[in-house]
């Protein structure tokens, strides 16, 4: 019997899971996901690829909660050789309360629930999974790992809005997200950059959700997401940074309701809204429609602008790191972003970029450019092992 921790990462329309050995949490022994929840759900495994395990059929209206129950039952049947000793969860928002991973109890779960309005697409699903497991196995330790925690090192200046200061004291401030991804990349930088790992680094987490993080000494100094996961870069379906006057206009002149604006900004904008085709970068790159090109160009332009906008926070740029779905897999996107940053010493080796190299900058470039796959599950697993006292 192999002692493992289960990690759960509930997205807006997906549920990712992995089993990690307590003795070696970096590489999962089993990993998979449920995608297309409430639309066209599908259960798949990526590790091991040749498992030959029967996969459950899912109802077209399957919810996150139902998918979690199906997953737990499936693991109980088909992964019985693994003894689950604890469960670790990605929780998007920790507010001002949680600046690191936390062992979950009823009081902490209630505190997390109060933060739901700040991450409406993710927080309810994150917490629902915790509640379901608590009902089924109340003695099983559960650990919450927060996307906001990595950014707790930022100076106050980089977290403030220019609103009345009392509002900041009440929690209206920039929090930042994708912290688990950034924590993993920060942990691997010495392996790739040596002594320069503690220098001036910008990490581009580019996926359906996208953000940037400026680091010094492998700590977060500034980031593009703010009070919610809606700010900053153009994303798959989210608008990213927008003039707040647009929101006032939509309310005052067009009579849109809060739910309508919520849907517009979170679900109908971004790559999907501009292109009118898809929120997936690979679909847009394969399209000949001029609006697909427009959406890609806007994504890359805004990313370049935001990278440049982070430079004052760290005083220069020694390395630019691409990660996450688009960052790891779209050579064209990386090239287009870097071509707009040549003035910062960013020069890409096209052959290296097109052929899956880790270092894709020219040897003589003053700024190193790398592609490093992220591994949020490993961060969750390690934190869960430590917080549950399994070490």
GROMACS .gro file of C-alpha atoms in nm, residues 4-281:
model
  278
    4UNK     CA    1  -0.037   0.934  -0.108
    5UNK     CA    2  -0.198   1.275  -0.093
    6UNK     CA    3  -0.477   1.368  -0.329
    7UNK     CA    4  -0.463   1.714  -0.487
    8UNK     CA    5  -0.774   1.879  -0.630
    9UNK     CA    6  -0.778   2.187  -0.852
   10UNK     CA    7  -1.132   2.296  -0.936
   11UNK     CA    8  -1.152   2.545  -1.223
   12UNK     CA    9  -1.453   2.725  -1.362
   13UNK     CA   10  -1.544   2.429  -1.587
   14UNK     CA   11  -1.295   2.160  -1.486
   15UNK     CA   12  -1.170   1.945  -1.202
   16UNK     CA   13  -0.805   1.840  -1.210
   17UNK     CA   14  -0.676   1.575  -0.972
   18UNK     CA   15  -0.355   1.393  -0.890
   19UNK     CA   16  -0.218   1.139  -0.645
   20UNK     CA   17   0.132   1.215  -0.513
   21UNK     CA   18   0.345   0.975  -0.312
   22UNK     CA   19   0.423   1.107   0.035
   23UNK     CA   20   0.784   0.997  -0.020
   24UNK     CA   21   0.824   1.168  -0.361
   25UNK     CA   22   0.558   1.435  -0.418
   26UNK     CA   23   0.712   1.604  -0.720
   27UNK     CA   24   0.600   1.347  -0.978
   28UNK     CA   25   0.239   1.218  -0.954
   29UNK     CA   26   0.164   0.847  -0.963
   30UNK     CA   27  -0.178   0.919  -1.113
   31UNK     CA   28  -0.316   1.235  -1.269
   32UNK     CA   29  -0.623   1.326  -1.467
   33UNK     CA   30  -0.904   1.573  -1.511
   34UNK     CA   31  -1.270   1.623  -1.578
   35UNK     CA   32  -1.329   1.891  -1.840
   36UNK     CA   33  -1.633   2.060  -1.993
   37UNK     CA   34  -1.845   2.052  -1.677
   38UNK     CA   35  -2.205   2.162  -1.740
   39UNK     CA   36  -2.134   2.155  -2.116
   40UNK     CA   37  -1.972   1.836  -2.246
   41UNK     CA   38  -1.797   1.669  -1.953
   42UNK     CA   39  -1.521   1.417  -2.015
   43UNK     CA   40  -1.299   1.219  -1.774
   44UNK     CA   41  -0.941   1.163  -1.882
   45UNK     CA   42  -0.609   1.041  -1.745
   46UNK     CA   43  -0.268   1.175  -1.841
   47UNK     CA   44  -0.053   0.975  -1.596
   48UNK     CA   45  -0.010   0.689  -1.650
   49UNK     CA   46  -0.114   0.711  -2.013
   50UNK     CA   47  -0.126   0.333  -2.058
   51UNK     CA   48  -0.315   0.261  -1.736
   52UNK     CA   49  -0.592   0.077  -1.917
   53UNK     CA   50  -0.835   0.177  -1.644
   54UNK     CA   51  -1.208   0.205  -1.724
   55UNK     CA   52  -1.315   0.569  -1.715
   56UNK     CA   53  -1.656   0.672  -1.589
   57UNK     CA   54  -1.925   0.809  -1.817
   58UNK     CA   55  -2.046   1.154  -1.715
   59UNK     CA   56  -2.389   1.307  -1.752
   60UNK     CA   57  -2.397   1.615  -1.982
   61UNK     CA   58  -2.523   1.826  -1.692
   62UNK     CA   59  -2.258   1.699  -1.449
   63UNK     CA   60  -2.166   1.962  -1.188
   64UNK     CA   61  -1.839   2.009  -1.000
   65UNK     CA   62  -1.993   1.852  -0.692
   66UNK     CA   63  -2.116   1.547  -0.884
   67UNK     CA   64  -1.778   1.515  -1.057
   68UNK     CA   65  -1.602   1.519  -0.719
   69UNK     CA   66  -1.822   1.238  -0.589
   70UNK     CA   67  -1.767   1.034  -0.907
   71UNK     CA   68  -1.391   1.089  -0.880
   72UNK     CA   69  -1.376   0.982  -0.516
   73UNK     CA   70  -1.575   0.666  -0.590
   74UNK     CA   71  -1.358   0.593  -0.894
   75UNK     CA   72  -1.037   0.633  -0.693
   76UNK     CA   73  -1.176   0.406  -0.422
   77UNK     CA   74  -1.228   0.133  -0.682
   78UNK     CA   75  -0.942   0.176  -0.928
   79UNK     CA   76  -0.668   0.324  -0.711
   80UNK     CA   77  -0.722   0.111  -0.402
   81UNK     CA   78  -0.351   0.029  -0.384
   82UNK     CA   79  -0.295   0.391  -0.281
   83UNK     CA   80  -0.389   0.500   0.071
   84UNK     CA   81  -0.499   0.865   0.067
   85UNK     CA   82  -0.360   1.025   0.383
   86UNK     CA   83  -0.463   1.385   0.315
   87UNK     CA   84  -0.624   1.605   0.050
   88UNK     CA   85  -0.480   1.932  -0.076
   89UNK     CA   86  -0.692   2.190  -0.256
   90UNK     CA   87  -0.615   2.489  -0.471
   91UNK     CA   88  -0.823   2.775  -0.331
   92UNK     CA   89  -0.808   3.087  -0.543
   93UNK     CA   90  -0.861   3.362  -0.285
   94UNK     CA   91  -0.714   3.386   0.063
   95UNK     CA   92  -0.786   3.755   0.116
   96UNK     CA   93  -0.595   3.923   0.397
   97UNK     CA   94  -0.652   3.626   0.627
   98UNK     CA   95  -0.443   3.353   0.464
   99UNK     CA   96  -0.082   3.425   0.367
  100UNK     CA   97   0.017   3.058   0.343
  101UNK     CA   98  -0.136   2.709   0.329
  102UNK     CA   99  -0.386   2.626   0.601
  103UNK     CA  100  -0.517   2.306   0.759
  104UNK     CA  101  -0.892   2.331   0.704
  105UNK     CA  102  -1.148   2.331   0.983
  106UNK     CA  103  -1.504   2.462   1.001
  107UNK     CA  104  -1.396   2.812   1.105
  108UNK     CA  105  -1.141   2.845   0.825
  109UNK     CA  106  -1.389   2.709   0.572
  110UNK     CA  107  -1.635   2.981   0.676
  111UNK     CA  108  -1.364   3.246   0.635
  112UNK     CA  109  -1.288   3.119   0.283
  113UNK     CA  110  -1.659   3.125   0.197
  114UNK     CA  111  -1.674   3.495   0.284
  115UNK     CA  112  -1.421   3.558   0.005
  116UNK     CA  113  -1.639   3.399  -0.265
  117UNK     CA  114  -1.746   3.735  -0.419
  118UNK     CA  115  -1.379   3.805  -0.496
  119UNK     CA  116  -1.340   3.486  -0.704
  120UNK     CA  117  -1.690   3.389  -0.814
  121UNK     CA  118  -1.582   3.153  -1.093
  122UNK     CA  119  -1.357   2.939  -0.875
  123UNK     CA  120  -1.404   2.980  -0.500
  124UNK     CA  121  -1.745   2.807  -0.479
  125UNK     CA  122  -1.611   2.500  -0.657
  126UNK     CA  123  -1.293   2.495  -0.448
  127UNK     CA  124  -1.494   2.502  -0.126
  128UNK     CA  125  -1.761   2.259  -0.242
  129UNK     CA  126  -1.498   1.989  -0.285
  130UNK     CA  127  -1.367   2.053   0.065
  131UNK     CA  128  -1.718   2.027   0.208
  132UNK     CA  129  -1.796   1.704   0.026
  133UNK     CA  130  -1.479   1.535   0.147
  134UNK     CA  131  -1.539   1.657   0.502
  135UNK     CA  132  -1.881   1.487   0.493
  136UNK     CA  133  -1.748   1.160   0.349
  137UNK     CA  134  -1.427   1.137   0.553
  138UNK     CA  135  -1.437   1.385   0.844
  139UNK     CA  136  -1.109   1.257   0.992
  140UNK     CA  137  -0.912   1.298   0.667
  141UNK     CA  138  -0.684   1.604   0.687
  142UNK     CA  139  -0.753   1.870   0.426
  143UNK     CA  140  -0.521   2.158   0.337
  144UNK     CA  141  -0.607   2.473   0.144
  145UNK     CA  142  -0.334   2.627  -0.072
  146UNK     CA  143  -0.410   2.980  -0.187
  147UNK     CA  144  -0.329   3.145  -0.518
  148UNK     CA  145  -0.302   3.481  -0.343
  149UNK     CA  146  -0.048   3.377  -0.078
  150UNK     CA  147   0.263   3.405  -0.296
  151UNK     CA  148   0.197   3.776  -0.342
  152UNK     CA  149   0.190   3.855   0.031
  153UNK     CA  150   0.554   3.973   0.001
  154UNK     CA  151   0.459   4.271  -0.214
  155UNK     CA  152   0.516   4.619  -0.070
  156UNK     CA  153   0.207   4.821   0.016
  157UNK     CA  154   0.270   5.062  -0.272
  158UNK     CA  155   0.218   4.782  -0.522
  159UNK     CA  156  -0.107   4.670  -0.361
  160UNK     CA  157  -0.284   5.003  -0.326
  161UNK     CA  158  -0.564   5.144  -0.538
  162UNK     CA  159  -0.596   5.522  -0.549
  163UNK     CA  160  -0.917   5.501  -0.349
  164UNK     CA  161  -0.975   5.648  -0.003
  165UNK     CA  162  -0.718   5.481   0.220
  166UNK     CA  163  -0.984   5.353   0.460
  167UNK     CA  164  -1.114   5.129   0.181
  168UNK     CA  165  -0.772   4.971   0.145
  169UNK     CA  166  -0.768   4.901   0.517
  170UNK     CA  167  -1.103   4.728   0.469
  171UNK     CA  168  -0.954   4.491   0.211
  172UNK     CA  169  -1.000   4.677  -0.119
  173UNK     CA  170  -0.648   4.619  -0.248
  174UNK     CA  171  -0.454   4.422  -0.507
  175UNK     CA  172  -0.406   4.058  -0.413
  176UNK     CA  173  -0.276   3.883  -0.724
  177UNK     CA  174  -0.337   3.523  -0.833
  178UNK     CA  175  -0.170   3.221  -0.998
  179UNK     CA  176   0.049   3.213  -0.689
  180UNK     CA  177   0.088   2.835  -0.685
  181UNK     CA  178   0.226   2.846  -1.038
  182UNK     CA  179   0.460   3.131  -0.951
  183UNK     CA  180   0.576   2.950  -0.637
  184UNK     CA  181   0.674   2.647  -0.843
  185UNK     CA  182   0.858   2.853  -1.104
  186UNK     CA  183   1.040   3.044  -0.828
  187UNK     CA  184   1.152   2.715  -0.675
  188UNK     CA  185   1.303   2.599  -1.007
  189UNK     CA  186   1.480   2.922  -1.106
  190UNK     CA  187   1.816   2.830  -0.945
  191UNK     CA  188   1.823   2.515  -1.157
  192UNK     CA  189   1.787   2.723  -1.475
  193UNK     CA  190   1.951   3.057  -1.388
  194UNK     CA  191   2.203   2.979  -1.118
  195UNK     CA  192   2.299   3.290  -0.922
  196UNK     CA  193   2.080   3.505  -1.149
  197UNK     CA  194   1.772   3.332  -1.008
  198UNK     CA  195   1.753   3.600  -0.741
  199UNK     CA  196   1.770   3.878  -0.998
  200UNK     CA  197   1.500   4.074  -1.179
  201UNK     CA  198   1.260   3.821  -1.328
  202UNK     CA  199   0.916   3.847  -1.488
  203UNK     CA  200   0.713   3.528  -1.514
  204UNK     CA  201   0.435   3.515  -1.774
  205UNK     CA  202   0.165   3.267  -1.674
  206UNK     CA  203  -0.029   3.262  -2.000
  207UNK     CA  204  -0.333   3.040  -2.028
  208UNK     CA  205  -0.710   3.071  -2.037
  209UNK     CA  206  -0.646   3.275  -1.725
  210UNK     CA  207  -0.334   3.487  -1.764
  211UNK     CA  208  -0.116   3.711  -1.550
  212UNK     CA  209   0.240   3.830  -1.496
  213UNK     CA  210   0.452   3.839  -1.183
  214UNK     CA  211   0.763   4.051  -1.128
  215UNK     CA  212   1.008   3.892  -0.885
  216UNK     CA  213   1.328   3.980  -0.701
  217UNK     CA  214   1.497   3.727  -0.476
  218UNK     CA  215   1.234   3.484  -0.610
  219UNK     CA  216   0.961   3.674  -0.424
  220UNK     CA  217   0.662   3.854  -0.569
  221UNK     CA  218   0.711   4.229  -0.599
  222UNK     CA  219   0.426   4.317  -0.836
  223UNK     CA  220   0.165   4.139  -1.047
  224UNK     CA  221  -0.096   4.223  -1.307
  225UNK     CA  222  -0.404   4.071  -1.146
  226UNK     CA  223  -0.554   4.275  -0.866
  227UNK     CA  224  -0.856   4.266  -0.637
  228UNK     CA  225  -1.006   3.988  -0.849
  229UNK     CA  226  -0.878   3.754  -1.121
  230UNK     CA  227  -1.034   3.984  -1.382
  231UNK     CA  228  -0.760   4.249  -1.400
  232UNK     CA  229  -0.451   4.271  -1.618
  233UNK     CA  230  -0.393   4.072  -1.935
  234UNK     CA  231  -0.639   3.973  -2.205
  235UNK     CA  232  -0.752   3.618  -2.121
  236UNK     CA  233  -0.952   3.340  -2.283
  237UNK     CA  234  -1.291   3.476  -2.185
  238UNK     CA  235  -1.204   3.758  -1.943
  239UNK     CA  236  -1.151   4.116  -2.052
  240UNK     CA  237  -0.848   4.194  -1.840
  241UNK     CA  238  -0.772   4.558  -1.762
  242UNK     CA  239  -1.056   4.789  -1.860
  243UNK     CA  240  -1.144   5.154  -1.807
  244UNK     CA  241  -1.385   5.155  -1.509
  245UNK     CA  242  -1.579   5.423  -1.694
  246UNK     CA  243  -1.686   5.151  -1.938
  247UNK     CA  244  -1.867   4.977  -1.651
  248UNK     CA  245  -2.042   5.300  -1.555
  249UNK     CA  246  -2.144   5.352  -1.918
  250UNK     CA  247  -2.288   5.002  -1.943
  251UNK     CA  248  -2.499   5.062  -1.632
  252UNK     CA  249  -2.602   5.422  -1.690
  253UNK     CA  250  -2.643   5.436  -2.068
  254UNK     CA  251  -2.718   5.079  -2.171
  255UNK     CA  252  -2.911   4.972  -1.865
  256UNK     CA  253  -2.715   4.650  -1.815
  257UNK     CA  254  -2.763   4.467  -1.487
  258UNK     CA  255  -2.484   4.351  -1.258
  259UNK     CA  256  -2.529   3.984  -1.363
  260UNK     CA  257  -2.517   4.086  -1.729
  261UNK     CA  258  -2.194   4.282  -1.678
  262UNK     CA  259  -2.050   3.997  -1.473
  263UNK     CA  260  -2.117   3.756  -1.760
  264UNK     CA  261  -1.978   4.004  -2.013
  265UNK     CA  262  -1.647   4.056  -1.834
  266UNK     CA  263  -1.588   3.700  -1.711
  267UNK     CA  264  -1.738   3.484  -1.986
  268UNK     CA  265  -1.795   3.677  -2.311
  269UNK     CA  266  -1.481   3.890  -2.352
  270UNK     CA  267  -1.110   3.825  -2.400
  271UNK     CA  268  -0.995   3.613  -2.693
  272UNK     CA  269  -1.348   3.480  -2.739
  273UNK     CA  270  -1.511   3.822  -2.741
  274UNK     CA  271  -1.264   3.987  -2.979
  275UNK     CA  272  -1.244   3.694  -3.220
  276UNK     CA  273  -1.604   3.577  -3.203
  277UNK     CA  274  -1.459   3.230  -3.265
  278UNK     CA  275  -1.296   3.070  -2.962
  279UNK     CA  276  -1.125   3.131  -2.631
  280UNK     CA  277  -0.853   2.877  -2.722
  281UNK     CA  278  -0.530   3.014  -2.866
   0.00000   0.00000   0.00000
